[in-house]
Amino acid sequence: MSIKISLVLLIVGILQNICFANDYKISKVPIKLSILAIQNGKTFDENWIVFKEAFKDTNVKLKSYSSKNLTDEIQAFNLAVSSGSLPDIISLAYPEKLESLGMDGGIIPLNDLIEKHAPNIKSFFKKYPRYKMDAVAADGNIYFIPDYYDWYAMRAAQGLFIRKDWINKLGLKIPETMEELYDVMIAFKTKDPNQNGKMDEIPYFERSSEFADKELIGLFGAEISFYVDENETVIFGPTTKRFKEAVPQIVKWYREGLIDPEIFTRGFQSRDYMLRNDLGGITFDWFASTESYNKDTELKEKVKDFEFIAIIPPMYAGKSYAPDARTTYLGGWGISATCKDPILAIKYFDYWFSDKGYELSNWGVENDTFIKDVNGKNKFTDTVIKSPGKTPLQVLREKGIQFRIGALQDYGYEKAWGSPTALEWAEMYMENGCVVDPMPTLKYTKDENRKIQKINSQLNTTVKEMNQKWILGAVDFDKTYDEFLKRLNEIGLKEAIEINQRAYERFMKNNKQ
Ligand code: CA
């Protein structure tokens, strides 16, 4: 074969390869779509490698609609809506706002567009009915594609942590029932496990004063708000027998000094304070960040044997309960009514559900932020893992990886940079079956939404206020509980339950379509 012919064949081969590699092209010519997207105070940046790579693949380039100085997404969203000139695409953490704009005509329904132009999203919804339910509004339309967590793979978020070194020091065993937990707390309180000769230990503390009561009563399997029971009935936790059992126990713990006296006021730094000063024994908190205290050299120097481990929540009435689990998604993105080319936009949305888009949104660009090992498993490169002065998550964020669009998170991404011990504990919770799933984010009609927002905010305030009064011993639980129930009814609890029951049934019905 002459050199010329082989050269021609080579060129033909290259051209063919280019054609095949261009599977993801959406437009023949480069096209720009504007996007409103701000997450954690960071405005969308077209220079992030994730979106540059997506542009290379699709020929669609996203351009930020809002100025970099605007860091509040709600403010930016409200500005855009009131200005009357919307961007092509809107990404937001608040699904109810996207849907309400959709019902007002500002965002278009995607149902037909998905049917005709988004084969990846279509098959994704078919494969995961629950994920589809999260996308469907009360009127049956899909106004946004959610940004999904890898919910089927991991739902545990927080765990019950206990000072293993204190347990060892006092010759105790890991508590397996709530009664045993009580005994351990009494020992922590009275037997000086920090060995300073003072009774200064605080057996149970909480960093999140906002959720402290929810988590404490949650360990007893009681709920602080609406939930759905095994008969698919919507119930308001504080009206149940279990709630009536749980609160007095917490009241007792508090009275006996087993709970941080400042649990509702100490605030976000309390975990740091309690652990670094060798004062705190037990808490309920996020696996990864709490586990990381075990590797803190400064802390280890001060408290030599320090060991804070997650345990399966002790059983109450024969069952373990881990409150505060992951939800299925957080926010998502939709296409505005003024979008120049909705078909192009839905095709671009669909790209993120292709194999390539899925990998890109979770891992970034191959041979830059990740590589594949011999088994084809993805691994982050040192660019991500060993960036000086930055955590892997910070690096990922700076590259647009895991930025909130409408996509599916890959739990593997968390495994690739997270602490193996923390992940083991999260998986232990999953295997044990103790994770208490929250009620799905229900979808309301405009009318329902107006009513439920008003009732909910009053219910929450009342429950919060009374819980604190009871726990802190300001008022007697038994003497005030009936009055409390009466107050809930006056606020409109019955109507809220009816609305939620209807919304829940509608939500489940969408699953069956
Ligand atoms: Ca002490």
XYZ file of N, CA and C and ligand atoms in Angstrom, residues 192-201, ligand 1:
31
model
N -16.266 10.937 86.592
C -15.083 11.699 86.210
C -14.216 11.052 85.116
N -14.816 10.717 83.977
C -14.001 10.070 82.932
C -12.895 10.978 82.368
N -13.023 12.285 82.493
C -11.923 13.132 82.008
C -10.843 13.343 83.074
N -11.053 12.736 84.215
C -10.052 12.620 85.283
C -9.433 13.935 85.721
N -10.277 14.932 85.920
C -9.748 16.198 86.435
C -10.250 16.479 87.851
N -10.914 15.471 88.429
C -11.388 15.633 89.798
C -12.643 16.487 89.926
N -13.171 16.945 88.790
C -14.392 17.769 88.844
C -15.543 17.046 88.148
N -16.749 17.336 88.593
C -17.917 16.763 87.919
C -18.349 17.721 86.796
N -17.480 17.869 85.816
C -17.750 18.871 84.780
C -18.165 18.257 83.444
N -18.264 16.925 83.392
C -18.619 16.283 82.123
C -20.073 16.603 81.736
Ca -14.420 15.624 85.304
